[in-house]
Short mmCIF file of C-alpha atoms and ligand atoms in Angstrom, two decimals:
data_model
loop_
_atom_site.label_atom_id
_atom_site.label_comp_id
_atom_site.label_asym_id
_atom_site.label_seq_id
_atom_site.Cartn_x
_atom_site.Cartn_y
_atom_site.Cartn_z
CA UNK A 103 67.61 135.58 205.85
CA UNK A 104 65.71 134.75 202.72
CA UNK A 105 63.37 132.00 201.68
CA UNK A 106 64.91 128.61 201.03
CA UNK A 107 65.29 127.54 197.41
CA UNK A 108 64.26 124.04 198.46
CA UNK A 109 66.27 122.35 195.76
CA UNK A 110 67.26 118.75 196.24
CA UNK A 111 70.80 117.51 195.65
CA UNK A 112 71.40 114.89 192.97
CA UNK A 113 72.08 111.48 194.51
CA UNK A 114 75.84 111.04 194.72
CA UNK A 115 77.28 108.58 192.25
CA UNK A 116 79.01 105.38 193.29
CA UNK A 117 81.09 103.11 191.11
CA UNK A 118 79.26 100.56 188.98
CA UNK A 119 81.68 97.99 190.41
CA UNK A 120 82.98 94.79 188.83
CA UNK A 121 79.56 93.14 188.62
CA UNK A 122 77.63 95.82 186.74
CA UNK A 123 76.80 93.12 184.19
CA UNK A 124 74.55 91.33 186.66
CA UNK A 125 72.19 94.28 186.67
CA UNK A 126 72.63 95.68 183.16
CA UNK A 127 73.57 92.71 180.94
CA UNK A 128 72.68 89.61 182.98
CA UNK A 129 72.58 87.24 180.00
CA UNK A 130 76.12 88.30 179.14
CA UNK A 131 77.35 87.05 182.52
CA UNK A 132 75.38 83.82 182.35
CA UNK A 133 72.26 84.80 184.30
CA UNK A 134 69.72 83.48 181.85
CA UNK A 135 65.98 83.20 182.05
CA UNK A 136 65.35 86.43 183.96
CA UNK A 137 65.25 88.78 180.95
CA UNK A 138 64.72 87.52 177.39
CA UNK A 139 67.56 89.62 176.04
CA UNK A 140 70.01 92.14 177.44
CA UNK A 141 68.63 95.64 177.09
CA UNK A 142 70.24 97.79 174.39
CA UNK A 143 72.03 94.83 172.79
CA UNK A 144 70.36 95.20 169.39
CA UNK A 145 70.02 98.70 167.93
CA UNK A 146 68.88 98.10 164.37
CA UNK A 147 66.31 95.91 162.65
CA UNK A 148 65.65 95.16 158.97
CA UNK A 149 63.54 98.31 158.60
CA UNK A 150 65.93 100.76 160.21
CA UNK A 151 66.86 103.52 157.79
CA UNK A 152 70.41 104.69 157.27
CA UNK A 153 73.89 103.46 156.58
CA UNK A 154 74.82 100.38 158.61
CA UNK A 155 78.03 100.84 160.56
CA UNK A 156 80.01 99.11 163.29
CA UNK A 157 81.60 101.05 166.12
CA UNK A 158 84.29 99.17 167.96
CA UNK A 159 87.05 100.01 170.39
CA UNK A 160 88.50 99.59 173.85
CA UNK A 161 88.57 101.54 177.09
CA UNK A 162 92.23 101.77 178.10
CA UNK A 163 93.59 102.53 181.58
CA UNK A 164 96.68 104.50 182.58
CA UNK A 165 98.95 101.46 182.22
CA UNK A 166 97.82 100.85 178.64
CA UNK A 167 95.65 97.88 179.62
CA UNK A 168 92.13 97.60 178.17
CA UNK A 169 89.36 97.37 180.77
CA UNK A 170 87.70 93.96 180.70
CA UNK A 171 84.86 94.95 183.01
CA UNK A 172 83.54 98.21 181.56
CA UNK A 173 80.02 98.92 180.36
CA UNK A 174 79.28 101.48 177.65
CA UNK A 175 76.08 103.13 176.52
CA UNK A 176 75.65 105.20 173.41
CA UNK A 177 72.92 107.65 172.39
CA UNK A 178 72.58 109.00 168.90
CA UNK A 179 70.26 110.57 166.36
CA UNK A 180 68.68 108.66 163.48
CA UNK A 181 69.91 108.89 159.88
CA UNK A 182 68.20 112.28 159.44
CA UNK A 183 69.47 113.79 162.67
CA UNK A 184 66.37 113.29 164.82
CA UNK A 185 66.39 111.79 168.30
CA UNK A 186 63.80 109.16 169.19
CA UNK A 187 62.79 111.00 172.35
CA UNK A 188 59.81 112.95 173.74
CA UNK A 189 62.21 115.89 174.20
CA UNK A 190 62.92 116.00 170.45
CA UNK A 191 60.95 118.99 169.15
CA UNK A 192 62.02 119.02 165.49
CA UNK A 193 60.12 116.03 164.16
CA UNK A 194 59.52 112.33 164.51
CA UNK A 195 62.53 110.04 164.37
CA UNK A 196 62.68 106.72 162.53
CA UNK A 197 60.37 104.44 164.58
CA UNK A 198 62.67 101.52 163.79
CA UNK A 199 65.63 103.13 165.51
CA UNK A 200 65.67 103.75 169.25
CA UNK A 201 69.12 105.36 169.08
CA UNK A 202 70.30 103.85 172.34
CA UNK A 203 72.68 100.95 172.81
CA UNK A 204 74.43 99.23 175.69
CA UNK A 205 77.42 96.89 175.45
CA UNK A 206 79.92 95.39 177.86
CA UNK A 207 83.58 95.15 176.93
CA UNK A 208 84.65 91.59 176.17
CA UNK A 209 85.86 89.81 179.31
CA UNK A 210 89.07 88.59 177.67
CA UNK A 211 89.91 91.16 174.98
CA UNK A 212 88.32 94.31 176.37
CA UNK A 213 86.77 95.11 172.98
CA UNK A 214 83.28 96.64 172.71
CA UNK A 215 81.18 96.61 169.55
CA UNK A 216 77.99 98.44 168.56
CA UNK A 217 76.09 97.60 165.38
CA UNK A 218 74.23 100.77 164.49
CA UNK A 219 73.65 103.35 161.76
CA UNK A 220 75.47 106.56 160.98
CA UNK A 221 73.57 109.48 162.55
CA UNK A 222 72.59 112.69 160.80
CA UNK A 223 73.54 116.15 162.00
CA UNK A 224 71.78 117.89 164.87
CA UNK A 225 71.85 121.56 165.86
CA UNK A 226 73.96 123.22 168.52
CA UNK A 227 72.27 125.57 171.03
CA UNK A 228 72.76 128.56 168.72
CA UNK A 229 71.37 126.85 165.63
CA UNK A 230 74.65 126.01 163.91
CA UNK A 231 74.82 122.39 162.88
CA UNK A 232 76.99 119.97 164.79
CA UNK A 233 78.96 117.32 162.96
CA UNK A 234 77.48 113.81 163.19
CA UNK A 235 78.39 112.32 166.54
CA UNK A 236 77.52 109.60 169.01
CA UNK A 237 77.30 110.35 172.74
CA UNK A 238 79.10 107.85 175.00
CA UNK A 239 78.66 107.05 178.69
CA UNK A 240 81.25 104.78 180.31
CA UNK A 241 81.09 103.09 183.70
CA UNK A 242 83.29 100.44 185.33
CA UNK A 243 84.92 99.38 188.56
CA UNK A 244 87.23 102.22 189.57
CA UNK A 245 85.17 104.87 187.77
CA UNK A 246 83.37 106.80 190.51
CA UNK A 247 81.11 108.85 188.26
CA UNK A 248 80.12 107.81 184.73
CA UNK A 249 82.28 109.40 182.05
CA UNK A 250 80.76 111.30 179.15
CA UNK A 251 82.41 111.73 175.81
CA UNK A 252 81.51 111.91 172.12
CA UNK A 253 82.61 110.03 169.06
CA UNK A 254 82.93 111.91 165.79
CA UNK A 255 83.43 110.33 162.37
CA UNK A 256 86.81 110.43 160.64
CA UNK A 257 85.25 110.65 157.17
CA UNK A 258 83.33 113.84 158.06
CA UNK A 259 86.28 116.20 157.88
CA UNK A 260 84.30 119.16 156.62
CA UNK A 261 81.56 118.86 159.23
CA UNK A 262 84.09 118.20 161.98
CA UNK A 263 85.98 121.35 161.02
CA UNK A 264 82.91 123.51 161.68
CA UNK A 265 81.60 121.61 164.69
CA UNK A 266 80.97 124.04 167.57
CA UNK A 267 81.81 121.47 170.25
CA UNK A 268 85.09 120.35 168.71
CA UNK A 269 85.90 124.05 168.34
CA UNK A 270 85.75 124.36 172.12
CA UNK A 271 88.70 121.99 172.60
CA UNK A 272 91.43 124.40 173.59
CA UNK A 273 94.41 122.11 173.01
CA UNK A 274 93.94 121.20 169.37
CA UNK A 275 96.24 118.18 169.69
CA UNK A 276 93.48 116.55 171.75
CA UNK A 277 90.77 116.80 169.07
CA UNK A 278 91.78 113.50 167.41
CA UNK A 279 90.93 111.66 170.65
CA UNK A 280 87.28 112.27 169.74
CA UNK A 281 87.45 111.14 166.14
CA UNK A 282 87.06 107.52 165.05
CA UNK A 283 88.88 106.33 161.96
CA UNK A 284 86.93 104.49 159.30
CA UNK A 285 87.88 101.24 157.61
CA UNK A 286 85.14 99.75 155.42
CA UNK A 287 81.98 100.16 157.49
CA UNK A 288 83.81 100.00 160.80
CA UNK A 289 84.79 102.96 162.95
CA UNK A 290 87.39 102.33 165.63
CA UNK A 291 87.14 104.43 168.76
CA UNK A 292 89.59 103.73 171.59
CA UNK A 293 88.92 105.63 174.79
CA UNK A 294 91.99 106.46 176.85
CA UNK A 295 91.29 107.18 180.50
CA UNK A 296 94.73 108.67 181.12
CA UNK A 297 98.07 109.40 179.51
CA UNK A 298 99.27 111.62 176.68
CA UNK A 299 96.30 110.59 174.53
CA UNK A 300 93.70 110.96 177.28
CA UNK A 301 90.30 111.22 175.63
CA UNK A 302 88.49 114.52 176.03
CA UNK A 303 85.72 113.89 178.56
CA UNK A 304 82.85 116.30 178.94
CA UNK A 305 81.01 117.81 181.85
CA UNK A 306 77.58 117.86 180.32
CA UNK B 79 52.75 106.98 181.63
CA UNK B 80 53.77 110.51 180.74
CA UNK B 81 50.69 112.67 180.86
CA UNK B 82 52.41 116.04 180.57
CA UNK B 83 54.29 117.62 177.70
CA UNK B 84 57.90 116.53 177.58
CA UNK B 85 60.33 119.04 179.02
CA UNK B 86 63.11 120.27 176.79
CA UNK B 87 65.24 122.46 179.08
CA UNK B 88 68.95 121.98 179.74
CA UNK B 89 69.93 120.17 182.92
CA UNK B 90 71.38 121.99 185.90
CA UNK B 91 75.15 121.58 186.02
CA UNK B 92 76.39 118.69 188.12
CA UNK B 93 77.83 119.60 191.52
CA UNK B 94 81.09 117.74 191.14
CA UNK B 95 82.22 118.51 194.69
CA UNK B 96 79.20 116.56 195.97
CA UNK B 97 79.91 113.55 193.76
CA UNK B 98 83.07 111.51 194.35
CA UNK B 99 86.17 112.78 192.58
CA UNK B 100 87.58 110.56 189.82
CA UNK B 101 90.94 110.08 191.58
CA UNK B 102 90.37 108.55 195.01
CA UNK B 103 93.55 106.60 195.88
CA UNK B 104 92.08 104.84 198.94
CA UNK B 105 89.90 103.07 196.37
CA UNK B 106 92.89 101.70 194.51
CA UNK B 107 91.26 100.79 191.21
CA UNK B 108 90.45 104.46 190.63
CA UNK B 109 94.14 105.36 190.38
CA UNK B 110 94.67 104.15 186.81
CA UNK B 111 91.06 104.66 185.71
CA UNK B 112 90.60 108.34 186.58
CA UNK B 113 90.92 110.99 183.89
CA UNK B 114 93.57 113.50 184.89
CA UNK B 115 92.80 116.38 182.57
CA UNK B 116 90.04 118.90 183.14
CA UNK B 117 86.61 117.98 181.80
CA UNK B 118 85.36 120.13 178.94
CA UNK B 119 82.19 121.88 180.08
CA UNK B 120 79.52 121.67 177.44
CA UNK B 121 76.19 123.50 177.32
CA UNK B 122 73.50 120.90 176.84
CA UNK B 123 72.56 120.45 173.21
CA UNK B 124 69.72 118.30 171.93
CA UNK B 125 72.15 115.35 172.19
CA UNK B 126 72.28 115.65 175.98
CA UNK B 127 68.72 116.86 176.65
CA UNK B 128 67.01 113.96 174.90
CA UNK B 129 66.88 110.31 175.94
CA UNK B 130 65.08 107.09 175.06
CA UNK B 131 61.75 105.97 176.50
CA UNK B 132 61.36 102.61 178.22
CA UNK B 133 57.80 101.34 178.24
CA UNK B 134 56.21 99.31 181.01
CA UNK B 135 55.50 96.64 178.39
CA UNK B 136 59.17 95.64 178.30
CA UNK B 137 58.96 94.39 181.89
CA UNK B 138 58.41 90.78 182.79
CA UNK B 139 56.01 89.91 185.57
CA UNK B 140 58.81 88.89 187.97
CA UNK B 141 61.34 91.57 187.07
CA UNK B 142 60.73 93.40 190.33
CA UNK B 143 60.87 90.33 192.59
CA UNK B 144 64.37 89.01 193.17
CA UNK B 145 63.08 86.44 195.65
CA UNK B 146 61.36 84.58 192.83
CA UNK B 147 62.69 85.77 189.46
CA UNK B 148 65.53 83.23 189.39
CA UNK B 149 64.03 80.62 191.71
CA UNK B 150 62.88 77.15 190.72
CA UNK B 151 59.10 76.73 190.75
CA UNK B 152 57.90 76.43 194.33
CA UNK B 153 61.20 77.63 195.79
CA UNK B 154 62.53 81.05 196.77
CA UNK B 155 65.77 82.84 197.55
CA UNK B 156 67.26 82.43 201.03
CA UNK B 157 67.66 85.51 203.21
CA UNK B 158 65.91 88.31 205.04
CA UNK B 159 62.90 89.27 202.95
CA UNK B 160 62.68 93.00 202.29
CA UNK B 161 60.79 95.49 200.16
CA UNK B 162 62.77 98.44 198.79
CA UNK B 163 60.63 101.36 197.72
CA UNK B 164 60.87 105.07 197.13
CA UNK B 165 60.62 107.73 194.46
CA UNK B 166 62.83 108.94 191.68
CA UNK B 167 62.75 112.74 191.89
CA UNK B 168 64.62 115.48 190.14
CA UNK B 169 66.44 118.32 191.86
CA UNK B 170 63.28 120.43 191.75
CA UNK B 171 61.51 117.79 193.82
CA UNK B 172 59.32 116.62 190.95
CA UNK B 173 58.69 112.91 190.49
CA UNK B 174 60.36 111.43 187.43
CA UNK B 175 57.83 109.20 185.70
CA UNK B 176 58.83 106.39 183.38
CA UNK B 177 62.37 106.16 184.75
CA UNK B 178 64.05 102.80 184.20
CA UNK B 179 65.47 101.58 187.52
CA UNK B 180 67.75 98.54 187.42
CA UNK B 181 69.26 96.93 190.53
CA UNK B 182 71.72 94.17 191.30
CA UNK B 183 73.19 92.75 194.45
CA UNK B 184 74.98 89.91 196.22
CA UNK B 185 72.99 87.11 197.84
CA UNK B 186 72.33 86.81 201.57
CA UNK B 187 75.84 85.44 202.08
CA UNK B 188 77.50 88.31 200.20
CA UNK B 189 78.22 86.28 197.05
CA UNK B 190 77.52 87.54 193.52
CA UNK B 191 76.43 85.32 190.65
CA UNK B 192 79.16 86.40 188.23
CA UNK B 193 81.86 84.65 186.22
CA UNK B 194 84.62 86.67 187.88
CA UNK B 195 83.38 86.40 191.48
CA UNK B 196 85.84 84.50 193.75
CA UNK B 197 84.44 84.92 197.29
CA UNK B 198 84.15 81.54 199.02
CA UNK B 199 80.63 82.15 200.35
CA UNK B 200 78.04 79.90 198.66
CA UNK B 201 75.81 80.70 195.73
CA UNK B 202 72.09 80.44 196.35
CA UNK B 203 70.68 78.29 193.53
CA UNK B 204 67.46 80.28 193.73
CA UNK B 205 68.97 83.76 193.57
CA UNK B 206 70.17 85.51 190.41
CA UNK B 207 70.63 88.98 191.84
CA UNK B 208 69.15 91.30 189.21
CA UNK B 209 65.86 93.11 188.82
CA UNK B 210 64.32 96.16 187.23
CA UNK B 211 61.24 98.31 187.23
CA UNK B 212 59.89 101.54 185.73
CA UNK B 213 58.60 104.39 187.87
CA UNK B 214 54.92 105.33 188.03
CA UNK B 215 53.45 108.73 187.18
CA UNK B 216 54.65 110.21 190.48
CA UNK B 217 58.12 108.68 190.21
CA UNK B 218 57.48 105.90 192.72
CA UNK B 219 58.91 102.41 192.46
CA UNK B 220 59.15 99.28 194.59
CA UNK B 221 60.72 95.85 194.43
CA UNK B 222 61.11 92.82 196.64
CA UNK B 223 64.38 91.07 197.41
CA UNK B 224 66.47 89.59 200.18
CA UNK B 225 68.89 91.71 202.17
CA UNK B 226 72.35 91.27 200.62
CA UNK B 227 75.25 90.24 202.84
CA UNK B 228 78.43 92.28 203.31
CA UNK B 229 81.49 90.89 201.55
CA UNK B 230 85.26 91.24 201.59
CA UNK B 231 87.04 92.65 198.55
CA UNK B 232 90.65 92.97 197.51
CA UNK B 233 91.65 96.57 198.17
CA UNK B 234 93.24 96.65 201.60
CA UNK B 235 93.87 93.24 203.20
CA UNK B 236 90.72 93.48 205.31
CA UNK B 237 88.26 95.72 203.46
CA UNK B 238 84.58 94.81 203.57
CA UNK B 239 81.73 96.34 201.65
CA UNK B 240 78.71 97.25 203.75
CA UNK B 241 75.51 95.52 202.63
CA UNK B 242 74.39 97.40 199.53
CA UNK B 243 72.23 97.28 196.43
CA UNK B 244 73.56 98.74 193.18
CA UNK B 245 71.19 101.02 191.25
CA UNK B 246 71.26 102.20 187.65
CA UNK B 247 68.74 104.95 186.87
CA UNK B 248 67.68 106.20 183.47
CA UNK B 249 65.60 109.38 183.60
CA UNK B 250 64.36 111.42 180.64
CA UNK B 251 67.66 112.77 179.32
CA UNK B 252 70.94 111.03 178.58
CA UNK B 253 72.71 113.63 180.75
CA UNK B 254 70.73 112.38 183.78
CA UNK B 255 72.26 108.92 183.57
CA UNK B 256 73.33 107.77 187.03
CA UNK B 257 74.67 104.71 188.80
CA UNK B 258 74.84 104.61 192.58
CA UNK B 259 74.49 102.29 195.57
CA UNK B 260 71.99 102.01 198.40
CA UNK B 261 73.19 101.28 201.94
CA UNK B 262 71.22 100.13 204.98
CA UNK B 263 70.67 102.34 208.01
CA UNK B 264 72.87 101.46 210.98
CA UNK B 265 75.45 99.34 209.15
CA UNK B 266 78.79 99.83 210.98
CA UNK B 267 80.72 99.06 207.79
CA UNK B 268 79.45 102.22 206.05
CA UNK B 269 81.86 104.72 207.65
CA UNK B 270 84.92 102.52 207.06
CA UNK B 271 84.28 101.56 203.42
CA UNK B 272 86.79 103.04 200.93
CA UNK B 273 84.14 103.11 198.19
CA UNK B 274 81.59 104.90 200.36
CA UNK B 275 84.33 107.30 201.38
CA UNK B 276 85.08 108.31 197.80
CA UNK B 277 82.20 110.68 198.64
CA UNK B 278 83.52 113.57 200.70
CA UNK B 279 80.35 115.02 202.17
CA UNK B 280 78.77 112.95 204.99
CA UNK B 281 75.38 114.39 204.04
CA UNK B 282 75.72 112.91 200.54
CA UNK B 283 76.45 109.51 202.14
CA UNK B 284 73.42 109.71 204.40
CA UNK B 285 71.25 110.36 201.34
CA UNK B 286 72.38 107.00 199.99
CA UNK B 287 71.46 105.25 203.24
CA UNK B 288 67.97 103.76 203.35
CA UNK B 289 66.04 103.87 206.63
CA UNK B 290 63.90 101.05 207.92
CA UNK B 291 60.31 101.94 207.05
CA UNK B 292 57.98 100.10 209.43
CA UNK B 293 54.90 101.67 207.86
CA UNK B 294 55.55 99.87 204.60
CA UNK B 295 56.51 96.45 205.86
CA UNK B 296 54.37 93.50 204.86
CA UNK B 297 53.43 92.10 208.27
CA UNK B 298 54.64 88.53 208.88
CA UNK B 299 56.42 88.62 205.50
CA UNK B 300 58.95 91.39 204.70
CA UNK B 301 60.49 94.48 206.25
CA UNK B 302 60.69 97.64 204.15
CA UNK B 303 63.45 100.15 203.40
CA UNK B 304 62.82 103.50 201.75
CA UNK B 305 65.24 104.81 199.17
CA UNK B 306 64.58 108.02 197.24
CA UNK B 307 66.83 108.80 194.30
CA UNK B 308 67.41 112.31 192.94
CA UNK B 309 68.34 112.95 189.31
CA UNK B 310 69.46 116.24 187.81
CA UNK B 311 66.78 118.88 187.35
CA UNK B 312 66.00 120.84 184.20
CA UNK B 313 65.83 124.53 183.50
CA UNK B 314 62.47 125.93 182.59
CA UNK B 315 62.28 127.04 178.97
CA UNK B 316 59.31 129.32 179.65
CA UNK B 317 60.98 132.68 179.13
CA UNK B 318 63.66 131.76 176.66
CA UNK B 319 63.83 133.85 173.51
CA UNK B 320 65.32 131.39 171.15
CA UNK B 321 63.34 128.50 169.85
CA UNK B 322 64.17 125.23 171.55
CA UNK B 323 66.72 123.17 169.67
CA UNK B 324 67.47 126.00 167.30
FE1 LIG C 411 78.68 95.35 195.13
#
């Protein structure tokens, strides 16, 4: 026998269910007057530094149907590559950019949209720079544990080519599932839960 | 709110045999919504270790009181009045301060206030069903609500959800993000619920089941249930050679 490590176990996840909006975006589902505004709805203000972009897309199930009841959160660095977080040790991020957003998918079209800025590059654990990216977290009815993935930018070919995380994707044909194409200021990022184009999801 | 230096270590890997698997066919919706390829394991970088801060100043006075936060003046939600309280801890047993805890639930009759809800049980005009709070220095939180009712749902022809409260928890790092559900001690619907049973380990289910806590009731007003939530723990960076984030 030895001493016990006395570690706790993480609380087991349960699905967010079909009514996740009630708790996370109540105004979106018509529950008004409890919170002034849904949390994470607005990411930028007039003073936010950086290039304004739109990220839009759908979360698509194994039959090809977009989810109409999903909720997405994104987390990203500011325009210089600094996170607005106490755990950021490299400097102070733009005070006008929280870097976190939350959006439901549209109840009829399944489309989600984030109005944000293009992030700068941040380092990998060994000091090499990662390509600019946005971290995604996806929950919905039928998803038992929130899914983590990343969105990279289609117009950052050089940075993407040297990105240490993209380099870890063994089947190179799957790399494009993480890269959003650019048209004007809009990046389109469809997330496929299953099928030949299943998005690469991460165990972070 | 946070009186110690922020921690910057990587999170312990998730025990994915303790969490529900993605593909759980008895919960039918998971069949087409479960990734089928292996997840790509990724050492935490600064993108996963960091996370936003939510300040207590964002909270409204009634955010943690579902009995009154949607009710007309002078009225209150119908149902069994309860207090839900506990701590948000990490796997090392340390309280997680400043964690954003959001909760939502059906009303006393098991009906949700949502555009897509179709259950015939009545809405309560004084019950919205959402609330939120932020944990104190030691990770503790509390809110007041009514006990939600169980409800039927289209999965099998006669599947019922046990009474439950949904929880969304935001700790200090984006990799700690968690959504789960709280059940009530002694509910006979727990062991026969296909969503509960997406979790394989009975011990993991019991940790989502809140006991009656008579020492924290408000006499002649509300019963209390205690629900502790555990988020992923972090590695210590004390003896690491490389500079953090570099
Ligand atoms: Fe529910």
